[in-house]
Amino acid sequence: MAKPLVAIVGRPNVGKSMLFNKLTGRRTSIVEDTPGVTRDRIYGECEWCNRTFSLVDTGGIEPGTDSDMLKFMRRQAEIGIELADCIIMVTDVHSGVTAADMDVATMLRKSGKPVALAVNKCDSVGPVNPDVYEFYALGIGDLFETSAVHGHGTGDLLDWVLENIPDEEDDENNDDGLIHVAIVGKPNVGKSSLLNQILGEERVIVSNVAGTTRDAIDSEFENETGKYVFIDTAGMRRKSKVDDMIERYSNMRTVAAIERADVCLILVDANEGVTEQDTKIAGLVHEAGKAAIIVVNKWDAVENKETNTMRDKEAAVRDGLSYMTYAPVVFLSALTGHRVDKIFPMIRSVYEQNTTRITTGALNSILAEATARVQPPTDKGRRLKIYYMTQAGTKPPHFVFFCNEAKLFHFSYQRYLENQIREVFGLQGTPIRITVRQKGDKEE
Ligand code: GDP
Ligand code: GDP
């Protein structure tokens, strides 16, 4: 179950990014002079009173303008409204209520979501700033005076958020069946094209300039196979560009998107094969323990295809990403749409495996059979004894073995048992974590 989502909306320059930084306590948002940069829709995790939720800075809503970028920004904000549990509208006490604020406030009231109004840049502590009163005209009753710079008012705002997001228990029970999918890969590999192909509309700006789609956009999607939330992510550039501020943050956002995802689609270019950058991105997915599918895109652009081309390419891709043998590989074309539908059954399959829970009883009967078939190893006369095993968690499935001496539990024997579990319980498509505990170890 994904974390509750809180969206920050408002005109440009009111201090959304800064408030976002203050609330998340991390520099995941960018306050820079580069045009458009602060307008990205940016996620961060926020912790307050032992609750965590995701915060998203949606960028400005600038009504009445017709440039493509602004339309795009409005659309992003609309999607934010669509997906958020509650909304923080930010305004600027110095500029007073503007026509744009009125427009946004109306949009928000219509959304029916809980809305807090942060009248920002109230930098001095003391009696209520008289300039604040006019903001009641926006018709949003939950009003907070804030200073994103100094942090005043942010505690009250966070208290309000906790009252307006679903309870934790509800989170557990209220499984809405949505699978969160992150599309990751280097710039220009076709992430936006794939998302557009899936959504069937131009929701994402696609461009030949690497890095133009630098913000993450969540899109809900439903078809006959189920319901999904697609998280489009910025690509990662080469090391030489690391000092590019924007890109540094984009990488962080790719990481954040992977964290939020249930399933990651790792895009690789069919002609280029697996590059160093692909290996790094896939490595992040692997380390996060996420279910993954390797999507070899631009299949249409591969020339002189023969009977064995796909088999050879698959072997090369597998070789390049040898640490994720569990990930299925699919060849498709985001441009033509060819075989794009193939990914849905795959997503469901790897998701189900990643979230599987196996009873301790079932695990231990497999363990008994497996250890009878292949004896546990010995070392200098001492034999490994595995007392029992249990599943400690999901996403990914995490198994704990309790034994006499951990150092006798050689990697090859672990691998053998892991393979047995994968085979018996149909867990070929997910990473698995294994922990070995020995007698005397403290239990978790
Ligand atoms: P955004 O476009 O809404 O995301 O706004 P930014 O966060 O980029 O902030 C716009 C400008 O307002 C920046 O120059 C910030 O330094 C300034 N700013 C943001 N919050 C405050 C605040 O609480 N007090 C003051 N005095 N300035 C602020
Ligand atoms: P992103 O940076 O990963 O989001 O990549 P884009 O979706 O913006 O695609 C980059 C370029 O590759 C665009 O010119 C696309 O038209 C092109 N492209 C994407 N997918 C395919 C494909 O399946 N086949 C071909 N031939 N081109 C593609």
Short mmCIF file of C-alpha atoms in Angstrom, two decimals, residues 48-405:
data_model
loop_
_atom_site.label_atom_id
_atom_site.label_comp_id
_atom_site.label_asym_id
_atom_site.label_seq_id
_atom_site.Cartn_x
_atom_site.Cartn_y
_atom_site.Cartn_z
CA TRP A 48 5.84 13.83 11.58
CA CYS A 49 4.79 12.29 14.90
CA ASN A 50 5.84 8.82 13.74
CA ARG A 51 3.75 8.95 10.59
CA THR A 52 5.16 9.12 7.12
CA PHE A 53 3.54 10.42 4.01
CA SER A 54 4.69 11.47 0.57
CA LEU A 55 4.71 15.11 -0.30
CA VAL A 56 4.58 16.34 -3.84
CA ASP A 57 5.41 19.80 -5.09
CA THR A 58 3.24 20.12 -8.16
CA GLY A 59 4.61 23.29 -9.65
CA GLY A 60 2.54 26.34 -10.46
CA ILE A 61 -0.99 26.52 -11.72
CA GLU A 62 -1.05 29.57 -13.96
CA PRO A 63 -4.55 29.83 -15.38
CA GLY A 64 -5.32 31.57 -18.61
CA THR A 65 -1.98 31.07 -20.30
CA ASP A 66 -1.68 29.01 -23.40
CA SER A 67 1.97 28.17 -23.78
CA ASP A 68 2.50 24.43 -23.93
CA MET A 69 4.67 24.31 -20.86
CA LEU A 70 2.08 26.09 -18.75
CA LYS A 71 -0.68 23.83 -19.97
CA PHE A 72 1.53 20.96 -19.09
CA MET A 73 2.04 22.38 -15.61
CA ARG A 74 -1.68 22.79 -15.08
CA ARG A 75 -2.22 19.24 -16.14
CA GLN A 76 0.39 18.08 -13.67
CA ALA A 77 -1.28 19.98 -10.89
CA GLU A 78 -4.62 18.50 -11.88
CA ILE A 79 -3.16 15.02 -11.67
CA GLY A 80 -1.76 15.98 -8.28
CA ILE A 81 -5.22 16.99 -7.14
CA GLU A 82 -6.57 13.75 -8.53
CA LEU A 83 -4.13 11.57 -6.62
CA ALA A 84 -3.50 13.44 -3.37
CA ASP A 85 -5.26 12.69 -0.09
CA CYS A 86 -5.09 16.33 0.87
CA ILE A 87 -3.71 19.55 -0.55
CA ILE A 88 -1.70 22.47 0.74
CA MET A 89 -2.34 25.60 -1.26
CA VAL A 90 0.46 28.12 -0.87
CA THR A 91 0.02 31.86 -1.29
CA ASP A 92 2.29 34.85 -0.70
CA VAL A 93 1.34 37.33 1.99
CA HIS A 94 3.27 40.10 0.23
CA SER A 95 1.46 39.83 -3.09
CA GLY A 96 -1.97 39.51 -1.51
CA VAL A 97 -4.80 37.60 -3.16
CA THR A 98 -4.37 37.46 -6.92
CA ALA A 99 -6.79 36.44 -9.62
CA ALA A 100 -4.74 33.32 -10.09
CA ASP A 101 -5.13 32.43 -6.41
CA MET A 102 -8.88 32.79 -6.81
CA ASP A 103 -8.85 30.50 -9.82
CA VAL A 104 -6.75 27.86 -8.08
CA ALA A 105 -8.83 28.05 -4.92
CA THR A 106 -11.97 27.45 -6.96
CA MET A 107 -10.33 24.50 -8.67
CA LEU A 108 -9.38 23.08 -5.29
CA ARG A 109 -12.76 23.59 -3.67
CA LYS A 110 -14.31 21.73 -6.59
CA SER A 111 -11.88 18.86 -6.07
CA GLY A 112 -13.62 18.09 -2.77
CA LYS A 113 -10.27 17.27 -1.15
CA PRO A 114 -9.28 18.66 2.25
CA VAL A 115 -7.35 21.87 1.58
CA ALA A 116 -5.11 23.89 3.88
CA LEU A 117 -4.18 27.41 2.92
CA ALA A 118 -0.62 28.34 3.75
CA VAL A 119 -0.20 32.09 3.68
CA ASN A 120 3.55 32.01 3.22
CA LYS A 121 6.34 34.51 3.83
CA CYS A 122 4.87 35.47 7.22
CA ASP A 123 8.41 35.69 8.51
CA SER A 124 7.93 37.47 11.82
CA VAL A 125 6.44 35.79 14.85
CA GLY A 126 3.86 37.76 16.80
CA PRO A 127 0.31 38.96 16.38
CA VAL A 128 -1.54 37.89 13.26
CA ASN A 129 -0.33 39.83 10.27
CA PRO A 130 -3.34 41.96 9.21
CA ASP A 131 -2.50 41.24 5.59
CA VAL A 132 -3.52 37.66 6.24
CA TYR A 133 -7.22 38.43 6.66
CA GLU A 134 -7.87 39.07 3.01
CA PHE A 135 -6.92 35.46 2.29
CA TYR A 136 -10.11 34.30 3.96
CA ALA A 137 -11.80 35.55 0.78
CA LEU A 138 -10.47 32.44 -0.95
CA GLY A 139 -13.02 30.42 0.98
CA ILE A 140 -10.53 27.96 2.39
CA GLY A 141 -11.07 27.89 6.12
CA ASP A 142 -8.03 25.99 7.31
CA LEU A 143 -5.59 28.86 7.13
CA PHE A 144 -2.01 28.82 8.38
CA GLU A 145 0.52 31.59 8.52
CA THR A 146 3.81 30.07 7.45
CA SER A 147 7.37 31.03 6.79
CA ALA A 148 9.09 28.48 4.65
CA VAL A 149 12.35 30.26 5.35
CA HIS A 150 12.15 30.19 9.15
CA GLY A 151 9.78 27.26 9.60
CA HIS A 152 7.08 29.14 11.53
CA GLY A 153 3.68 27.55 11.23
CA THR A 154 4.96 24.38 9.60
CA GLY A 155 4.30 22.28 12.73
CA ASP A 156 0.64 23.30 12.79
CA LEU A 157 0.43 22.59 9.10
CA LEU A 158 1.87 19.11 9.60
CA ASP A 159 -0.62 18.45 12.43
CA TRP A 160 -3.37 19.39 10.02
CA VAL A 161 -1.97 16.98 7.41
CA LEU A 162 -2.04 14.09 9.87
CA GLU A 163 -5.71 14.80 10.55
CA ASN A 164 -6.47 14.76 6.85
CA ILE A 165 -4.72 11.64 5.58
CA PRO A 166 -6.11 8.11 5.94
CA ASP A 167 -5.38 6.32 9.22
CA GLU A 168 -2.58 3.82 9.18
CA GLU A 169 -4.93 0.95 9.92
CA ASP A 170 -7.14 1.95 7.04
CA ASP A 171 -4.04 1.83 4.88
CA GLU A 172 -3.54 -1.82 5.72
CA ASN A 173 -7.13 -2.88 5.16
CA ASN A 174 -7.93 -0.65 2.30
CA ASP A 175 -5.95 -2.39 -0.42
CA ASP A 176 -7.17 -0.65 -3.52
CA GLY A 177 -5.50 -3.17 -5.80
CA LEU A 178 -3.38 -0.51 -7.48
CA ILE A 179 0.05 -1.62 -8.61
CA HIS A 180 2.60 1.19 -8.67
CA VAL A 181 4.88 0.91 -11.66
CA ALA A 182 8.00 3.01 -12.21
CA ILE A 183 9.39 3.32 -15.72
CA VAL A 184 13.11 3.83 -15.35
CA GLY A 185 16.00 4.12 -17.74
CA LYS A 186 18.52 6.52 -19.17
CA PRO A 187 17.42 9.63 -21.10
CA ASN A 188 16.00 8.96 -24.57
CA VAL A 189 15.49 5.26 -24.04
CA GLY A 190 11.75 5.79 -24.53
CA LYS A 191 10.22 6.12 -21.05
CA SER A 192 7.83 8.90 -21.97
CA SER A 193 6.95 7.23 -25.25
CA LEU A 194 6.09 4.03 -23.43
CA LEU A 195 3.94 5.87 -20.93
CA ASN A 196 2.16 7.73 -23.72
CA GLN A 197 1.63 4.51 -25.61
CA ILE A 198 0.07 2.95 -22.51
CA LEU A 199 -2.06 5.92 -21.57
CA GLY A 200 -3.06 6.55 -25.16
CA GLU A 201 -2.77 10.31 -24.91
CA GLU A 202 -0.07 12.94 -24.91
CA ARG A 203 0.28 13.33 -21.20
CA VAL A 204 4.01 13.51 -21.19
CA ILE A 205 6.04 15.88 -23.28
CA VAL A 206 8.27 13.78 -25.49
CA SER A 207 11.32 15.39 -26.97
CA ASN A 208 14.54 14.43 -28.64
CA VAL A 209 16.51 16.57 -26.23
CA ALA A 210 17.83 14.32 -23.51
CA GLY A 211 16.57 15.28 -20.10
CA THR A 212 13.55 17.34 -21.12
CA THR A 213 11.16 15.07 -19.29
CA ARG A 214 12.78 15.61 -15.97
CA ASP A 215 9.88 15.37 -13.60
CA ALA A 216 7.96 12.41 -12.34
CA ILE A 217 4.32 12.15 -13.24
CA ASP A 218 1.88 9.71 -11.70
CA SER A 219 -0.89 8.49 -13.94
CA GLU A 220 -3.63 6.10 -12.98
CA PHE A 221 -4.49 3.56 -15.59
CA GLU A 222 -6.94 0.69 -15.76
CA ASN A 223 -7.44 -2.06 -18.31
CA GLU A 224 -8.84 -5.59 -18.33
CA THR A 225 -5.80 -6.88 -16.41
CA GLY A 226 -6.21 -4.47 -13.47
CA LYS A 227 -5.43 -1.04 -12.09
CA TYR A 228 -2.06 0.63 -12.18
CA VAL A 229 -0.35 3.83 -11.22
CA PHE A 230 2.47 4.68 -13.58
CA ILE A 231 5.29 6.73 -12.19
CA ASP A 232 7.28 8.26 -15.02
CA THR A 233 10.77 9.09 -13.96
CA ALA A 234 13.62 11.21 -15.11
CA GLY A 235 16.47 9.42 -16.73
CA MET A 236 19.97 9.28 -15.42
CA ARG A 237 22.85 10.82 -17.25
CA ARG A 238 26.48 9.94 -17.36
CA LYS A 239 28.94 10.65 -14.59
CA SER A 240 30.50 13.53 -16.51
CA LYS A 241 27.32 15.49 -16.04
CA VAL A 242 27.10 14.90 -12.35
CA ASP A 243 27.87 18.50 -11.51
CA ASP A 244 24.73 19.50 -13.33
CA MET A 245 22.54 20.42 -10.36
CA ILE A 246 19.30 19.50 -11.99
CA GLU A 247 20.50 16.11 -12.95
CA ARG A 248 21.74 15.39 -9.45
CA TYR A 249 18.27 15.97 -8.17
CA SER A 250 16.75 14.03 -11.01
CA ASN A 251 18.77 11.03 -9.99
CA MET A 252 17.46 11.40 -6.50
CA ARG A 253 13.99 11.45 -7.88
CA THR A 254 14.62 8.30 -9.87
CA VAL A 255 15.63 6.69 -6.60
CA ALA A 256 12.52 8.05 -4.91
CA ALA A 257 10.33 6.74 -7.74
CA ILE A 258 11.88 3.30 -7.42
CA GLU A 259 11.22 3.41 -3.68
CA ARG A 260 7.57 4.21 -4.27
CA ALA A 261 7.10 1.56 -6.93
CA ASP A 262 5.89 -2.00 -6.58
CA VAL A 263 7.23 -2.99 -9.99
CA CYS A 264 9.98 -1.31 -12.04
CA LEU A 265 10.16 -1.45 -15.82
CA ILE A 266 13.82 -1.10 -16.69
CA LEU A 267 14.13 0.21 -20.24
CA VAL A 268 17.09 -0.75 -22.38
CA ASP A 269 17.72 0.31 -25.98
CA ALA A 270 17.57 -2.69 -28.31
CA ASN A 271 20.33 -1.37 -30.56
CA GLU A 272 22.69 -0.18 -27.85
CA GLY A 273 22.29 -3.13 -25.55
CA VAL A 274 23.05 -2.82 -21.84
CA THR A 275 25.21 0.22 -21.11
CA GLU A 276 26.99 1.19 -17.90
CA GLN A 277 24.21 3.61 -17.11
CA ASP A 278 21.58 0.90 -17.53
CA THR A 279 23.53 -1.32 -15.17
CA LYS A 280 23.49 1.41 -12.52
CA ILE A 281 19.79 2.07 -12.79
CA ALA A 282 18.96 -1.62 -12.75
CA GLY A 283 21.27 -1.96 -9.74
CA LEU A 284 19.19 0.56 -7.82
CA VAL A 285 16.06 -1.43 -8.57
CA HIS A 286 17.76 -4.63 -7.53
CA GLU A 287 19.05 -3.18 -4.26
CA ALA A 288 15.62 -1.82 -3.46
CA GLY A 289 14.29 -5.38 -3.75
CA LYS A 290 11.65 -4.39 -6.25
CA ALA A 291 10.06 -6.71 -8.74
CA ALA A 292 11.49 -5.84 -12.14
CA ILE A 293 10.90 -6.38 -15.83
CA ILE A 294 13.62 -5.69 -18.36
CA VAL A 295 12.01 -3.93 -21.29
CA VAL A 296 14.12 -3.92 -24.43
CA ASN A 297 12.66 -0.97 -26.32
CA LYS A 298 12.97 0.28 -29.92
CA TRP A 299 12.70 -3.23 -31.27
CA ASP A 300 11.28 -1.71 -34.46
CA ALA A 301 14.61 0.06 -35.03
CA VAL A 302 16.66 -3.13 -35.03
CA GLU A 303 17.62 -3.83 -38.62
CA ASN A 304 18.00 -7.19 -40.34
CA LYS A 305 16.25 -9.17 -37.66
CA GLU A 306 16.56 -12.92 -38.06
CA THR A 307 15.26 -15.96 -36.25
CA ASN A 308 17.96 -15.80 -33.63
CA THR A 309 18.19 -12.04 -33.16
CA MET A 310 15.85 -11.92 -30.19
CA ARG A 311 17.46 -14.92 -28.54
CA ASP A 312 20.94 -13.44 -28.97
CA LYS A 313 19.86 -10.03 -27.74
CA GLU A 314 18.21 -11.57 -24.71
CA ALA A 315 21.38 -13.48 -23.90
CA ALA A 316 23.40 -10.27 -24.17
CA VAL A 317 20.96 -8.35 -21.99
CA ARG A 318 20.95 -11.10 -19.38
CA ASP A 319 24.70 -11.13 -19.45
CA GLY A 320 24.82 -7.36 -18.86
CA LEU A 321 22.37 -7.55 -15.97
CA SER A 322 23.49 -10.86 -14.56
CA TYR A 323 22.58 -9.94 -10.98
CA MET A 324 18.89 -9.94 -11.83
CA THR A 325 18.36 -13.36 -13.32
CA TYR A 326 14.84 -13.29 -11.86
CA ALA A 327 13.66 -10.40 -14.04
CA PRO A 328 11.68 -11.37 -17.14
CA VAL A 329 12.75 -9.76 -20.44
CA VAL A 330 10.32 -8.37 -22.99
CA PHE A 331 11.03 -6.87 -26.43
CA LEU A 332 8.72 -4.15 -27.63
CA SER A 333 8.35 -0.86 -29.42
CA ALA A 334 7.03 2.08 -27.47
CA LEU A 335 6.82 3.97 -30.75
CA THR A 336 4.58 1.57 -32.67
CA GLY A 337 2.97 -0.02 -29.64
CA HIS A 338 4.04 -3.44 -30.80
CA ARG A 339 3.89 -5.95 -27.91
CA VAL A 340 3.29 -3.23 -25.31
CA ASP A 341 0.26 -5.18 -24.04
CA LYS A 342 2.59 -8.04 -23.11
CA ILE A 343 3.88 -6.14 -20.11
CA PHE A 344 0.62 -6.19 -18.15
CA PRO A 345 0.43 -9.92 -17.39
CA MET A 346 4.13 -9.72 -16.56
CA ILE A 347 3.60 -6.84 -14.15
CA ARG A 348 0.87 -8.77 -12.37
CA SER A 349 2.91 -11.92 -12.20
CA VAL A 350 6.07 -10.36 -10.75
CA TYR A 351 3.97 -8.24 -8.39
CA GLU A 352 2.17 -11.26 -7.02
CA GLN A 353 5.46 -13.03 -6.50
CA ASN A 354 7.00 -10.00 -4.82
CA THR A 355 4.11 -9.78 -2.36
CA THR A 356 3.72 -13.52 -1.70
CA ARG A 357 3.42 -14.72 1.85
CA ILE A 358 4.23 -18.38 2.54
CA THR A 359 3.31 -20.07 5.79
CA THR A 360 6.06 -21.26 8.10
CA GLY A 361 4.59 -24.76 7.89
CA ALA A 362 4.87 -24.90 4.11
CA LEU A 363 8.39 -23.50 4.19
CA ASN A 364 9.59 -26.00 6.73
CA SER A 365 8.22 -28.99 4.90
CA ILE A 366 10.14 -27.83 1.82
CA LEU A 367 13.20 -27.27 3.98
CA ALA A 368 12.95 -30.81 5.38
CA GLU A 369 12.71 -32.29 1.88
CA ALA A 370 15.51 -30.15 0.49
CA THR A 371 17.92 -30.91 3.33
CA ALA A 372 17.13 -34.62 3.04
CA ARG A 373 17.87 -34.56 -0.68
CA VAL A 374 21.12 -32.62 -0.42
CA GLN A 375 22.84 -32.81 2.94
CA PRO A 376 23.88 -29.50 4.49
CA PRO A 377 27.63 -28.86 4.20
CA THR A 378 30.24 -29.73 6.81
CA ASP A 379 33.44 -27.95 7.71
CA LYS A 380 36.22 -29.49 9.82
CA GLY A 381 33.85 -32.10 11.11
CA ARG A 382 31.07 -29.69 11.97
CA ARG A 383 27.83 -29.96 10.06
CA LEU A 384 25.40 -27.13 9.37
CA LYS A 385 22.10 -27.74 11.10
CA ILE A 386 19.12 -25.69 9.98
CA TYR A 387 16.50 -25.73 12.71
CA TYR A 388 13.76 -23.97 10.86
CA MET A 389 12.93 -21.11 8.55
CA THR A 390 10.25 -18.49 8.33
CA GLN A 391 9.21 -15.61 6.13
CA ALA A 392 9.94 -12.31 7.81
CA GLY A 393 8.41 -10.01 5.21
CA THR A 394 7.31 -9.25 1.67
CA LYS A 395 8.31 -6.80 -1.04
CA PRO A 396 10.57 -8.63 -1.57
CA PRO A 397 9.96 -11.97 0.10
CA HIS A 398 12.42 -12.16 2.97
CA PHE A 399 13.28 -15.54 4.46
CA VAL A 400 15.14 -16.17 7.68
CA PHE A 401 16.99 -19.40 8.36
CA PHE A 402 17.81 -20.33 11.96
CA CYS A 403 20.85 -22.59 12.24
CA ASN A 404 23.63 -23.73 14.54
CA GLU A 405 26.49 -21.80 12.91
#
